[in-house]
Tab-separated table of C-alpha atoms and ligand atoms in Angstrom:
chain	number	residue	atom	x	y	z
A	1	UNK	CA	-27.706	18.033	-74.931
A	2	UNK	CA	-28.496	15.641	-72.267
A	3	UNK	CA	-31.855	16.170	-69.580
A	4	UNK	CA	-32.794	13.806	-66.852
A	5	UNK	CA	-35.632	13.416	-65.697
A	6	UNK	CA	-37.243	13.168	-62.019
A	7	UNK	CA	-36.050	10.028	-61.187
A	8	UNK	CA	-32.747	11.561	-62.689
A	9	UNK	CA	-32.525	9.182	-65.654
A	10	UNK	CA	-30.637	10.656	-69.085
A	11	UNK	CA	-32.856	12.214	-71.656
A	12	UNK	CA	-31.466	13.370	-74.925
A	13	UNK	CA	-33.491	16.472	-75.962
A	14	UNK	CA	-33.499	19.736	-78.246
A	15	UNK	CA	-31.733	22.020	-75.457
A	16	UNK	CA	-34.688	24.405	-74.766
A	17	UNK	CA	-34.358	27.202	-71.855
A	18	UNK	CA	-37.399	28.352	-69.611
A	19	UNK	CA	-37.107	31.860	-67.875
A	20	UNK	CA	-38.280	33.868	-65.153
A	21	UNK	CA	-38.036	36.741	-62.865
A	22	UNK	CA	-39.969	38.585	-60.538
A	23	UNK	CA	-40.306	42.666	-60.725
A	24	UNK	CA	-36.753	42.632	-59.479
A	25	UNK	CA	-35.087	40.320	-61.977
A	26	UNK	CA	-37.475	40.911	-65.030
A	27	UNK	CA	-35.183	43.015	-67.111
A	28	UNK	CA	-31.934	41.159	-66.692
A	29	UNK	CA	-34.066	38.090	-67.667
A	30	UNK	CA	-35.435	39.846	-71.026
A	31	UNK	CA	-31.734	40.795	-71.369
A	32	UNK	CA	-31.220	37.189	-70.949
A	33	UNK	CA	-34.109	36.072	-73.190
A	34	UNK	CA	-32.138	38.001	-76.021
A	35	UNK	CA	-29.033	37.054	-75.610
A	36	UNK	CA	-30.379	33.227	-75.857
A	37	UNK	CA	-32.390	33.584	-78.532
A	38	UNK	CA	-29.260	35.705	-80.511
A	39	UNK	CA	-27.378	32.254	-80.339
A	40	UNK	CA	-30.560	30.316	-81.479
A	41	UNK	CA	-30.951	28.595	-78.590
A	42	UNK	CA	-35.303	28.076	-77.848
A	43	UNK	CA	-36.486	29.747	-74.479
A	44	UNK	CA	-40.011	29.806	-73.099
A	45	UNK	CA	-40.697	33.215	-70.717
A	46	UNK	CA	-42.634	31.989	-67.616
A	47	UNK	CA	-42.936	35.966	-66.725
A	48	UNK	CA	-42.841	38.142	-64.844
A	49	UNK	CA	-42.879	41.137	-67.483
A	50	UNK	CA	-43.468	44.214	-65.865
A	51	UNK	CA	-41.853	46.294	-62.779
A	52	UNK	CA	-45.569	45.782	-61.041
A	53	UNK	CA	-44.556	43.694	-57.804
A	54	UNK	CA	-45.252	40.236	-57.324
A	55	UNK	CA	-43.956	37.225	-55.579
A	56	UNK	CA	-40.498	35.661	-56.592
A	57	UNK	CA	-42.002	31.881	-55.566
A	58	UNK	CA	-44.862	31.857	-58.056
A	59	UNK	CA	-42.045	32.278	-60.684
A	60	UNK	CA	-39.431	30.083	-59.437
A	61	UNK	CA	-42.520	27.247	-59.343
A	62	UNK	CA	-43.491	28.163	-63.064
A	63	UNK	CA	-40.082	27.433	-64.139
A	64	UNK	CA	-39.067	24.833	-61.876
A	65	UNK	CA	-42.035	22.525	-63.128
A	66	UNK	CA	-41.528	23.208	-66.398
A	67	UNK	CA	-38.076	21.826	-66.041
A	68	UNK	CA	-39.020	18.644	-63.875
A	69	UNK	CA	-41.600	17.794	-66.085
A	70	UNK	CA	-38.979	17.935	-68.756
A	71	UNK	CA	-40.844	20.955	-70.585
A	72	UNK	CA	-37.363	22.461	-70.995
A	73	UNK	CA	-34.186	21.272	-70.467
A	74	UNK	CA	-33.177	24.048	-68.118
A	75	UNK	CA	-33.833	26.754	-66.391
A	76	UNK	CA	-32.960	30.681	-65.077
A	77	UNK	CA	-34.413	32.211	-62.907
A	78	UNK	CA	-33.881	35.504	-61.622
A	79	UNK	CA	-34.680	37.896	-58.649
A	80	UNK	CA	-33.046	40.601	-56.760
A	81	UNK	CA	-30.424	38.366	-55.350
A	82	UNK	CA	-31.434	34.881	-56.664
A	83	UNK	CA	-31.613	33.690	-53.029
A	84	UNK	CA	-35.440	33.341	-53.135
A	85	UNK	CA	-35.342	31.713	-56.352
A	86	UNK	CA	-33.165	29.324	-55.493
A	87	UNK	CA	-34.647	28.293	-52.277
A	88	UNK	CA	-38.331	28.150	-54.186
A	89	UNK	CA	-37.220	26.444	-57.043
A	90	UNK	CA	-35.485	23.555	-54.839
A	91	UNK	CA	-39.067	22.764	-53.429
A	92	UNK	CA	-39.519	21.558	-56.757
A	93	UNK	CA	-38.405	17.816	-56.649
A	94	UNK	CA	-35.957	17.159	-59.274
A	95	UNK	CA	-34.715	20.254	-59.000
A	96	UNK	CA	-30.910	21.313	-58.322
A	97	UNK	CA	-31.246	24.979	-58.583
A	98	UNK	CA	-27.856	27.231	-57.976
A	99	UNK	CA	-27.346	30.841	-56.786
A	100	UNK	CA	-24.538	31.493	-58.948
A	101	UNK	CA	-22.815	35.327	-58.900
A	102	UNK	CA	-19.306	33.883	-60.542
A	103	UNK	CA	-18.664	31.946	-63.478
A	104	UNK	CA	-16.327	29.367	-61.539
A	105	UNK	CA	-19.862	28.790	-59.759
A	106	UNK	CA	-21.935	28.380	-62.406
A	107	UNK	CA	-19.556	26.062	-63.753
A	108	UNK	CA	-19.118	23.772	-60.643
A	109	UNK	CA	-22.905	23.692	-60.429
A	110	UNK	CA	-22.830	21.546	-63.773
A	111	UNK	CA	-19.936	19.814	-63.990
A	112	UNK	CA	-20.153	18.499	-59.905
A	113	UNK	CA	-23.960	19.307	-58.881
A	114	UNK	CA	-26.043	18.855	-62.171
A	115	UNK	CA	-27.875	21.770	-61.606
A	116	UNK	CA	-30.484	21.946	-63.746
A	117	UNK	CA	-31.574	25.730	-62.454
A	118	UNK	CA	-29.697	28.404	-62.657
A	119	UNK	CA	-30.717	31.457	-60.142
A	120	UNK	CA	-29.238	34.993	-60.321
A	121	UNK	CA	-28.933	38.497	-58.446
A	122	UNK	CA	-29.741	41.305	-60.863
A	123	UNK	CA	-29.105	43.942	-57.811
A	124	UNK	CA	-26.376	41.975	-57.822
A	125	UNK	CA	-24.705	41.163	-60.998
A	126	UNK	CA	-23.791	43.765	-64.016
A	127	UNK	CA	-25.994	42.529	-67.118
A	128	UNK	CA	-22.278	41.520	-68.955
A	129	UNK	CA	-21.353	39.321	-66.120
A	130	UNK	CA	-24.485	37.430	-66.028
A	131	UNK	CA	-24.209	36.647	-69.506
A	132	UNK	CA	-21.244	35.176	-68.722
A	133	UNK	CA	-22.567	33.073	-66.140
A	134	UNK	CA	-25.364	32.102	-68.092
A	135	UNK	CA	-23.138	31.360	-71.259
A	136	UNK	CA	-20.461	29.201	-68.805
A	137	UNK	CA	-23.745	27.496	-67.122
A	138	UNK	CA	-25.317	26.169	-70.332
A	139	UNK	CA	-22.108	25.127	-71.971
A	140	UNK	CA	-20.984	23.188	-68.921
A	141	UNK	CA	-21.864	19.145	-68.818
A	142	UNK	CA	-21.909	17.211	-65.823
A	143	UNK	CA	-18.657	15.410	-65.346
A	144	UNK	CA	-20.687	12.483	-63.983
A	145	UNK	CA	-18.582	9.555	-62.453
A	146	UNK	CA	-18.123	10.252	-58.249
A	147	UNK	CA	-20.484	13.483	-58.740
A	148	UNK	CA	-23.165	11.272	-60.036
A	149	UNK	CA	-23.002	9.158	-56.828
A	150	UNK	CA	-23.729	12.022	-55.101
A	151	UNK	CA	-26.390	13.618	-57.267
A	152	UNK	CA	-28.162	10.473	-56.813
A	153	UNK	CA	-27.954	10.828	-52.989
A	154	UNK	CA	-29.383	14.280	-52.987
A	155	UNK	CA	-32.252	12.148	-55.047
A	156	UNK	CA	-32.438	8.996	-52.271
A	157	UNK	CA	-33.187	12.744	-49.665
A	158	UNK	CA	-35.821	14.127	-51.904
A	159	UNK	CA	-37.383	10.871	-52.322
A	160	UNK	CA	-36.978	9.345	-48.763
A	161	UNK	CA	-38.380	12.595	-47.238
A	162	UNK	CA	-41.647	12.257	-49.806
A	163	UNK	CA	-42.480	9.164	-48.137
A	164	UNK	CA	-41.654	10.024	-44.922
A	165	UNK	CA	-44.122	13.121	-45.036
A	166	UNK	CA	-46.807	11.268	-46.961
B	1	LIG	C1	-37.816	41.528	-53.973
B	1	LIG	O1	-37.721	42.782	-53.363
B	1	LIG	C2	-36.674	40.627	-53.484
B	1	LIG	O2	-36.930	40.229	-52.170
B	1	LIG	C3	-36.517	39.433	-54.396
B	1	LIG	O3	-36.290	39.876	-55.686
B	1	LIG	C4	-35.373	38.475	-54.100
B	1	LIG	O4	-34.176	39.171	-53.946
B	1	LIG	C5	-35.594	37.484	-53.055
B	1	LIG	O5	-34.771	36.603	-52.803
């Protein structure tokens, strides 16, 4: 399938999926982790893997960098409502991370955003329905065109306020 990279150029690679979760998310991510590997797709587990509590943004990071530095080609994350993980993950730069709790989401964040993260609710979703989501997410290309105009200016902000802060 097709990557980019930081600077949002197109990479061709083996599609490879990281994970993680904090204490909140960590079984719907194994869940996850299964389901993935049951269709033969690769996936590297960033953690968490216990119910011991940690901290959602140490997580989100792990994954996030994995999937800027092109380590994987994307990424889900997931924590009690996959608000945290979002908002962590989009520290990252080259990361378009999306809370997603519908499939008509996760689809949209492909095909108009190029979301390259995908974050989810596990007090939130039913373990069926986030399959879905994830299923819809990963199958999903970016429709390019007038979206990729405007993925590119969501790069010009991350880049522009870099140097502004540096
Ligand atoms: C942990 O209790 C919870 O705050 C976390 O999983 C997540 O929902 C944060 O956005």
């Amino acid at each position: 399938m097709r990557g980019a990279n930081r600077k949002g150029e197109v990479t061709i690679v083996a599609m490879k999926i990281a994970l993680g979760a904090d204490h909140a998310g960590f079984e719907l991510k194994d869940k996850i982790k299964q389901h993935l590997s049951e269709q033969g797709i690769e996936v590297q587990d960033e953690g968490t893997n216990t119910a011991d509590s940690v901290d959602y943004p140490d997580f989100a990071r792990k994954v996030a960098e994995t999937v800027a530095d092109q380590r994987a080609t994307l990424g889900v994350l997931v924590c009690g409502t996959g608000i945290g993980m979002a908002i962590s993950a989009n520290k990252v730069p080259g990361i378009r991370a999306a809370n997603c709790d519908t499939v008509f989401e996760a689809q949209m964040s492909r095909e108009h955003n190029d979301a390259n993260v995908l974050a989810l609710g596990a007090r939130i979703l039913k373990p069926e329905a986030a399959m879905e989501i994830v299923d819809s997410w990963i199958k999903t290309n970016f429709a390019g065109g007038r979206h990729q105009r405007r993925v590119e200016k969501i790069h010009e902000i991350e880049e522009q306020e870099v140097k502004r802060l540096s």
